Coordinates of C-alpha atoms and ligand atoms in Angstrom, one line a residue:
X8 CA 56.4 132.7 127.7
X9 CA 58.3 135.3 127.8
X10 CA 61.4 136.3 125.3
X11 CA 65.1 136.0 127.4
X12 CA 68.1 136.6 126.5
X13 CA 70.5 133.2 125.0
X14 CA 73.8 135.2 124.2
X15 CA 75.1 139.3 123.1
X16 CA 72.5 140.4 121.1
X17 CA 70.2 136.2 120.8
X18 CA 67.3 136.0 122.4
X19 CA 65.0 133.2 123.2
X20 CA 61.3 133.9 122.2
X21 CA 59.4 130.5 123.3
X22 CA 55.7 129.5 123.7
X23 CA 54.4 126.9 126.0
X24 CA 51.3 124.7 124.6
X25 CA 49.0 123.5 127.5
X26 CA 46.1 122.8 125.3
X27 CA 47.1 120.1 122.7
X28 CA 46.5 116.5 123.5
X29 CA 48.0 114.8 120.4
X30 CA 51.0 116.2 118.8
X31 CA 51.7 115.5 114.9
X32 CA 47.4 113.8 116.5
X33 CA 48.6 111.3 117.8
X34 CA 51.5 111.3 120.0
X35 CA 50.5 112.1 123.9
X36 CA 51.6 115.1 125.2
X37 CA 49.8 115.5 128.3
X38 CA 53.1 117.4 130.3
X39 CA 52.2 119.3 126.3
X40 CA 55.0 121.4 124.6
X41 CA 57.5 124.1 123.8
X42 CA 57.5 125.3 120.5
X43 CA 61.7 127.2 120.1
X44 CA 62.7 130.8 117.9
X45 CA 65.7 131.8 118.5
X46 CA 66.5 135.7 116.5
X47 CA 69.6 137.4 116.4
X48 CA 69.7 141.3 116.6
X49 CA 73.2 142.1 114.3
X50 CA 73.2 145.0 111.3
X51 CA 71.0 142.6 109.9
X52 CA 68.2 140.6 111.4
X53 CA 67.8 136.6 111.4
X54 CA 65.0 134.7 113.2
X55 CA 65.9 131.2 112.7
X56 CA 62.5 129.5 112.3
X57 CA 58.9 130.0 113.8
X58 CA 55.5 128.9 115.4
X59 CA 53.2 127.0 115.7
X60 CA 50.0 129.6 114.0
X61 CA 48.0 129.3 118.3
X62 CA 50.8 131.7 119.1
X63 CA 51.2 133.7 116.2
X64 CA 49.8 137.4 117.6
X65 CA 52.6 136.6 121.2
X66 CA 55.1 135.9 118.6
X67 CA 54.8 139.1 116.4
X68 CA 54.3 141.3 120.2
X69 CA 57.4 140.2 121.3
X70 CA 59.3 140.3 118.0
X71 CA 58.6 144.2 118.3
X72 CA 59.6 144.2 121.9
X73 CA 63.1 143.2 121.1
X74 CA 63.8 144.5 117.5
X75 CA 60.9 147.6 117.6
X76 CA 60.2 149.4 114.1
X77 CA 63.2 147.4 112.8
X78 CA 62.5 144.2 109.5
X79 CA 63.8 141.2 109.8
X80 CA 66.3 140.0 107.4
X81 CA 65.9 136.9 107.2
X82 CA 63.6 133.9 108.1
X83 CA 66.3 130.8 108.5
X84 CA 63.9 127.9 107.7
X85 CA 65.5 124.9 109.2
X86 CA 62.9 122.4 109.5
X87 CA 58.9 123.0 107.7
X88 CA 57.0 121.0 109.7
X89 CA 54.6 123.3 110.9
X90 CA 54.4 123.3 115.1
X91 CA 57.8 125.5 113.6
X92 CA 56.6 127.3 110.0
X93 CA 53.3 128.0 111.6
X94 CA 53.6 131.4 111.3
X95 CA 55.4 131.6 108.4
X96 CA 53.5 133.2 106.3
X97 CA 52.7 136.0 109.4
X98 CA 56.0 135.9 109.6
X99 CA 56.5 137.4 104.5
X100 CA 53.0 139.7 105.7
X101 CA 55.0 141.9 108.3
X102 CA 58.1 142.1 106.9
X103 CA 57.6 141.4 103.0
X104 CA 61.4 141.7 102.3
X105 CA 62.3 139.1 104.4
X106 CA 64.5 137.0 102.8
X107 CA 63.3 133.0 103.2
X108 CA 67.1 131.2 103.7
X109 CA 66.5 127.4 103.4
X110 CA 68.1 124.6 101.2
X111 CA 67.3 123.2 97.8
X112 CA 64.7 121.0 99.5
X113 CA 63.6 123.9 102.2
X114 CA 61.3 126.2 99.4
X115 CA 59.5 122.9 97.8
X116 CA 57.3 122.6 101.1
X117 CA 57.5 126.8 101.5
X118 CA 55.2 126.6 98.3
X119 CA 53.2 123.4 98.9
X120 CA 52.2 124.2 102.6
X121 CA 51.9 128.5 102.2
X122 CA 53.1 131.1 99.4
X123 CA 55.3 131.1 96.6
X124 CA 58.3 132.8 97.8
X125 CA 59.3 136.0 96.6
X126 CA 62.6 136.5 98.3
X127 CA 64.9 133.7 99.1
X128 CA 68.5 132.2 99.7
X129 CA 69.5 128.4 99.2
X130 CA 72.3 127.6 101.2
X131 CA 74.0 124.4 101.8
X132 CA 76.6 122.4 103.2
X133 CA 79.5 125.1 105.2
X134 CA 77.6 128.2 103.8
X135 CA 78.5 131.1 106.1
X136 CA 75.4 133.8 105.7
X137 CA 77.4 137.2 107.9
X138 CA 74.8 139.4 109.2
X139 CA 77.7 141.9 111.1
X140 CA 79.4 140.4 114.3
X141 CA 77.2 137.4 113.4
X142 CA 78.0 134.3 111.7
X143 CA 75.8 131.7 110.4
X144 CA 76.5 128.2 109.0
X145 CA 74.8 125.9 108.5
X146 CA 74.3 122.0 107.7
X147 CA 72.2 119.2 107.0
X148 CA 71.0 116.8 108.2
X149 CA 67.8 114.9 106.0
X150 CA 64.8 113.3 108.0
X151 CA 66.0 114.2 111.1
X152 CA 63.4 114.7 111.3
X153 CA 62.2 115.4 107.3
X154 CA 64.0 115.6 103.8
X155 CA 65.0 119.6 104.3
X156 CA 65.9 119.6 108.1
X157 CA 69.3 122.1 108.4
X158 CA 71.2 123.3 112.2
X159 CA 72.6 126.9 112.1
X160 CA 75.7 127.5 113.8
X161 CA 76.2 130.5 115.3
X162 CA 80.0 130.8 115.1
X163 CA 81.2 134.0 117.3
X164 CA 78.6 132.3 120.5
X165 CA 78.7 128.8 119.4
X166 CA 75.0 128.3 119.3
X167 CA 73.8 125.3 117.5
X168 CA 70.5 125.7 116.6
X169 CA 69.5 122.3 116.3
X170 CA 65.5 122.1 115.3
X171 CA 63.5 119.3 116.3
X172 CA 67.8 117.5 117.1
X173 CA 68.3 117.5 120.9
X174 CA 63.5 118.7 121.4
X175 CA 61.7 117.9 124.5
X176 CA 57.9 117.4 124.7
X177 CA 57.1 119.1 128.0
X178 CA 55.9 122.5 128.6
X179 CA 59.2 124.7 130.0
X180 CA 58.0 126.3 133.2
X181 CA 59.1 128.8 134.3
X182 CA 63.3 126.8 133.5
X183 CA 64.3 128.0 130.3
X184 CA 68.0 126.5 130.6
X185 CA 69.1 123.0 131.2
X186 CA 70.6 124.1 134.6
X187 CA 67.7 125.8 135.8
X188 CA 65.2 122.8 136.2
X189 CA 65.1 119.1 137.3
X190 CA 66.4 117.0 134.0
X191 CA 64.3 114.1 135.5
X192 CA 61.4 115.8 134.2
X193 CA 62.8 115.4 130.9
X194 CA 64.4 111.5 131.1
X195 CA 61.2 110.2 129.6
X196 CA 59.5 113.6 127.7
X197 CA 63.2 113.9 125.3
X198 CA 63.5 110.5 125.0
X199 CA 59.6 110.4 124.0
X200 CA 59.6 112.6 121.5
X201 CA 62.9 111.3 119.8
X202 CA 61.4 107.5 119.7
X203 CA 57.7 108.7 119.5
X204 CA 59.3 111.8 116.5
X205 CA 62.3 111.0 115.1
X206 CA 63.3 107.6 116.1
X207 CA 62.1 105.7 112.3
X208 CA 65.0 107.9 111.4
X209 CA 68.1 106.2 113.7
X210 CA 71.1 105.7 111.2
X211 CA 70.2 109.4 109.7
X212 CA 70.0 111.0 113.5
X213 CA 73.7 108.7 113.9
X214 CA 74.6 111.0 110.3
X215 CA 73.9 113.8 111.8
X216 CA 75.4 113.5 115.2
X217 CA 79.1 112.5 112.9
X218 CA 78.6 115.8 111.0
X219 CA 79.0 117.5 113.8
X220 CA 80.4 116.3 116.5
X221 CA 83.4 118.6 114.8
X222 CA 81.4 121.6 115.7
X223 CA 82.5 122.8 118.7
X224 CA 79.5 123.1 120.5
X225 CA 78.6 125.4 123.6
X226 CA 75.3 125.5 123.6
X227 CA 72.2 123.8 121.9
X228 CA 68.7 125.4 121.0
X229 CA 65.9 122.9 120.1
X230 CA 62.6 123.8 118.8
X231 CA 61.7 122.3 121.7
X232 CA 62.2 121.9 125.2
X233 CA 65.2 123.2 126.4
X234 CA 68.4 125.5 125.3
X235 CA 70.9 123.2 126.8
X236 CA 74.1 125.6 128.0
X237 CA 75.7 123.4 130.9
X238 CA 74.8 119.3 130.7
X239 CA 75.3 118.8 126.7
X240 CA 76.5 115.7 127.5
X241 CA 73.5 114.3 129.5
X242 CA 71.0 115.0 125.5
X243 CA 74.3 114.5 123.2
X244 CA 75.1 111.4 125.2
X245 CA 71.4 109.7 125.7
X246 CA 70.8 110.6 121.5
X247 CA 73.9 108.9 121.0
X248 CA 72.6 105.9 122.6
X249 CA 68.8 106.2 121.1
X250 CA 69.8 106.9 117.4
X251 CA 72.4 103.5 117.6
X252 CA 69.8 101.2 119.3
X253 CA 71.9 100.1 121.6
X254 CA 69.5 98.6 124.3
X255 CA 69.4 97.7 128.2
X256 CA 68.6 94.0 129.8
X257 CA 64.9 93.9 130.2
X258 CA 61.5 93.1 127.8
X259 CA 58.8 93.8 128.1
X260 CA 55.7 92.4 127.9
X261 CA 52.4 93.7 125.8
X262 CA 48.9 91.5 125.4
X263 CA 45.9 92.4 124.8
X264 CA 43.5 90.7 127.5
X265 CA 39.2 90.1 126.6
X266 CA 38.5 88.0 129.5
X267 CA 41.6 87.9 131.5
X268 CA 43.5 83.9 129.4
X269 CA 45.9 86.1 127.8
X270 CA 47.1 89.1 130.6
X271 CA 47.0 85.4 133.1
X272 CA 49.5 83.8 130.0
X273 CA 52.1 87.2 130.4
X274 CA 51.8 87.5 134.2
X275 CA 53.9 83.4 134.0
X276 CA 56.0 85.0 131.7
X277 CA 56.5 88.0 133.6
X278 CA 57.0 85.9 136.9
X279 CA 59.4 83.5 135.7
X280 CA 61.4 86.4 134.3
X281 CA 62.0 87.8 137.3
X282 CA 63.0 84.5 139.1
X283 CA 66.0 84.1 136.2
X284 CA 67.1 87.2 137.4
X285 CA 65.9 90.1 134.6
X286 CA 65.2 93.2 136.6
X287 CA 63.3 95.4 134.6
X288 CA 59.9 94.0 133.4
X289 CA 57.7 95.5 131.8
X290 CA 53.5 94.7 131.2
X291 CA 51.9 97.0 129.4
X292 CA 47.9 96.0 128.4
X293 CA 47.4 97.3 124.8
X294 CA 44.3 98.6 125.3
X295 CA 45.5 101.3 128.7
X296 CA 48.5 102.3 127.5
X297 CA 49.2 104.6 124.3
X298 CA 51.6 102.7 122.2
X299 CA 53.6 106.1 122.2
X300 CA 54.4 105.2 126.3
X301 CA 55.2 100.9 124.8
X302 CA 57.7 101.5 121.9
X303 CA 59.7 104.5 124.0
X304 CA 60.3 100.9 126.2
X305 CA 61.0 99.1 122.8
X306 CA 63.7 101.5 122.0
X307 CA 64.8 101.1 125.8
X308 CA 64.8 97.1 126.1
X309 CA 66.2 94.0 124.2
X310 CA 63.6 92.0 124.5
X311 CA 59.7 92.1 123.6
X312 CA 57.0 89.4 124.4
X313 CA 53.8 89.7 122.7
X314 CA 50.5 87.9 123.0
X315 CA 47.2 88.1 121.5
X316 CA 43.9 86.6 121.9
X317 CA 42.0 85.7 118.5
X318 CA 39.3 88.4 117.8
X319 CA 37.1 87.6 114.8
X320 CA 39.5 85.6 113.3
X321 CA 42.6 88.1 114.0
X322 CA 44.8 89.8 115.5
X323 CA 43.2 91.7 118.8
X324 CA 42.9 95.5 117.3
X325 CA 44.6 97.6 120.1
X326 CA 47.4 94.5 119.6
X327 CA 47.8 95.2 116.2
X328 CA 47.4 98.6 116.7
X329 CA 51.2 98.7 118.7
X330 CA 52.6 96.8 116.4
X331 CA 52.2 98.5 113.7
X332 CA 53.8 101.5 115.5
X333 CA 57.1 99.0 116.1
X334 CA 57.5 98.3 112.6
X335 CA 56.6 102.0 112.0
X336 CA 59.6 103.2 114.0
X337 CA 61.5 99.9 112.7
X338 CA 63.8 99.8 115.9
X339 CA 66.3 96.9 115.4
X340 CA 68.3 94.0 117.8
X341 CA 65.3 92.9 120.1
X342 CA 64.7 89.2 120.9
X343 CA 61.0 88.5 119.8
X344 CA 58.4 86.2 122.0
X345 CA 54.8 85.3 120.0
X346 CA 52.0 84.1 122.5
X347 CA 48.0 83.9 122.2
X348 CA 45.2 82.4 123.1
X349 CA 41.5 81.1 121.5
X350 CA 37.6 80.4 121.4
X351 CA 37.1 78.7 118.2
X352 CA 39.2 79.1 114.9
X353 CA 42.3 81.3 116.0
X354 CA 43.6 84.7 114.4
X355 CA 45.7 85.9 116.7
X356 CA 48.9 84.1 116.9
X357 CA 48.8 83.3 113.6
X358 CA 49.1 86.5 112.5
X359 CA 51.7 87.3 115.3
X360 CA 54.1 85.2 113.2
X361 CA 53.4 87.4 110.6
X362 CA 54.7 90.3 112.2
X363 CA 58.4 88.3 113.3
X364 CA 58.5 87.8 109.5
X365 CA 58.2 91.5 108.5
X366 CA 60.4 92.2 112.1
X367 CA 63.1 90.2 111.1
X368 CA 63.8 90.2 115.6
X369 CA 65.0 86.6 116.7
X370 CA 62.1 84.5 117.9
X371 CA 63.7 82.9 121.3
X372 CA 61.1 79.9 121.0
X373 CA 57.9 78.6 119.4
X374 CA 54.7 80.6 119.5
X375 CA 52.7 79.3 122.5
X376 CA 49.1 79.3 121.6
X377 CA 46.3 78.3 123.5
X378 CA 42.4 77.4 124.2
X379 CA 40.8 79.3 126.7
X380 CA 42.0 79.2 130.8
X381 CA 46.2 78.5 130.6
X382 CA 46.8 74.3 130.5
X383 CA 49.2 72.8 132.6
X384 CA 51.5 72.0 129.4
X385 CA 51.0 75.8 128.1
X386 CA 52.1 77.2 131.0
X387 CA 54.8 75.0 130.5
X388 CA 55.7 76.1 126.9
X389 CA 55.5 79.5 128.7
X390 CA 57.8 78.9 131.5
X391 CA 60.1 77.4 128.6
X392 CA 59.4 80.6 126.6
X393 CA 60.8 83.4 129.6
X394 CA 64.1 80.7 130.3
X395 CA 64.5 81.1 126.4
X396 CA 64.3 84.5 126.7
X397 CA 66.1 84.7 129.9
X398 CA 69.2 83.2 128.9
X399 CA 69.3 84.9 125.1
X400 CA 69.7 88.3 127.7
X401 CA 71.9 86.7 129.8
X402 CA 74.0 85.6 127.2
X403 CA 75.2 89.0 126.6
Ligands
LIG18 FE1 58.9 119.7 115.6 FE2 59.7 117.9 113.1 O1 58.1 119.0 113.6

């Protein structure tokens, strides 16, 4: 991608990754991702974050096109995850006098990942770095996404360089700014980026939002996805909702099923929920849909019902993978239902009960477990489970 002028003396340098299948080697990115860096050209030149290492050559070329023979004075490191620090070593090699700017947690990562920094400037909250006309101010936002994470606020143009915060999966296909693109595309991808990558740290995100609230922000330059200059409320309101575990009425039903018995139980529950007026019902086969998408809906809807057959006396492995992801990200404020199936000794429902104890969501009804084909008594129990879930959702 070409660089784009954001504002006077300030440039966006973004690179689209359409080749990587799994972000962090975990999360599917069928629509790709962009890695965004920024550069401010003043009496002093400051680069803000870098890019993933596969883009080093074109990144260095773009920088040279913008600044010519001048040297970069500062590399501001908002975040050290390698999708943003991947070009750090190349930048230091090309501009050996550059000063790395970070906070007290940053430089340990620099040393462990790349090198012992030669020139460094340690900043703290409210520290101001003068570049000439432009002044940069720093605020730490720990755990959004790593312990060292901070944001950089450019005072004259009121631009917040926000790191991962307010970022999105999905490449930038021509449009860079939020008002140049159809945001419908980013509705799911920005939420999936948040829930998958930052979702474990919702309380930290809430603290970050409160910390940044006093700043007048006219533009947000995140390290992934669009630059926000017109629809800032679009992304800010979503971050507020997602990070406060504000959930809509609806139920996610996840099942694993080898021979169709457990799937049929899921269908019975879903039909009853629909009869009770629940409109948002999503059934997922854990063997088909990646946990990335399932957990995203768990961050949307208040109800969660999970079913597993026994598999070698324990959980069906693909269901286990989904609940492990949910436990890892630990969303809150849910109602839970459990069901399952077995052929001889069981083990699925038994382990889902342990999941219920660990996750501490409110169990709306006793777990329902069938042996083989669904029979009348257990069908009645599934209907009662669905009714209990509907009652909870509709009581609010
Ligand atoms: Fe986009 Fe936490 O790195």
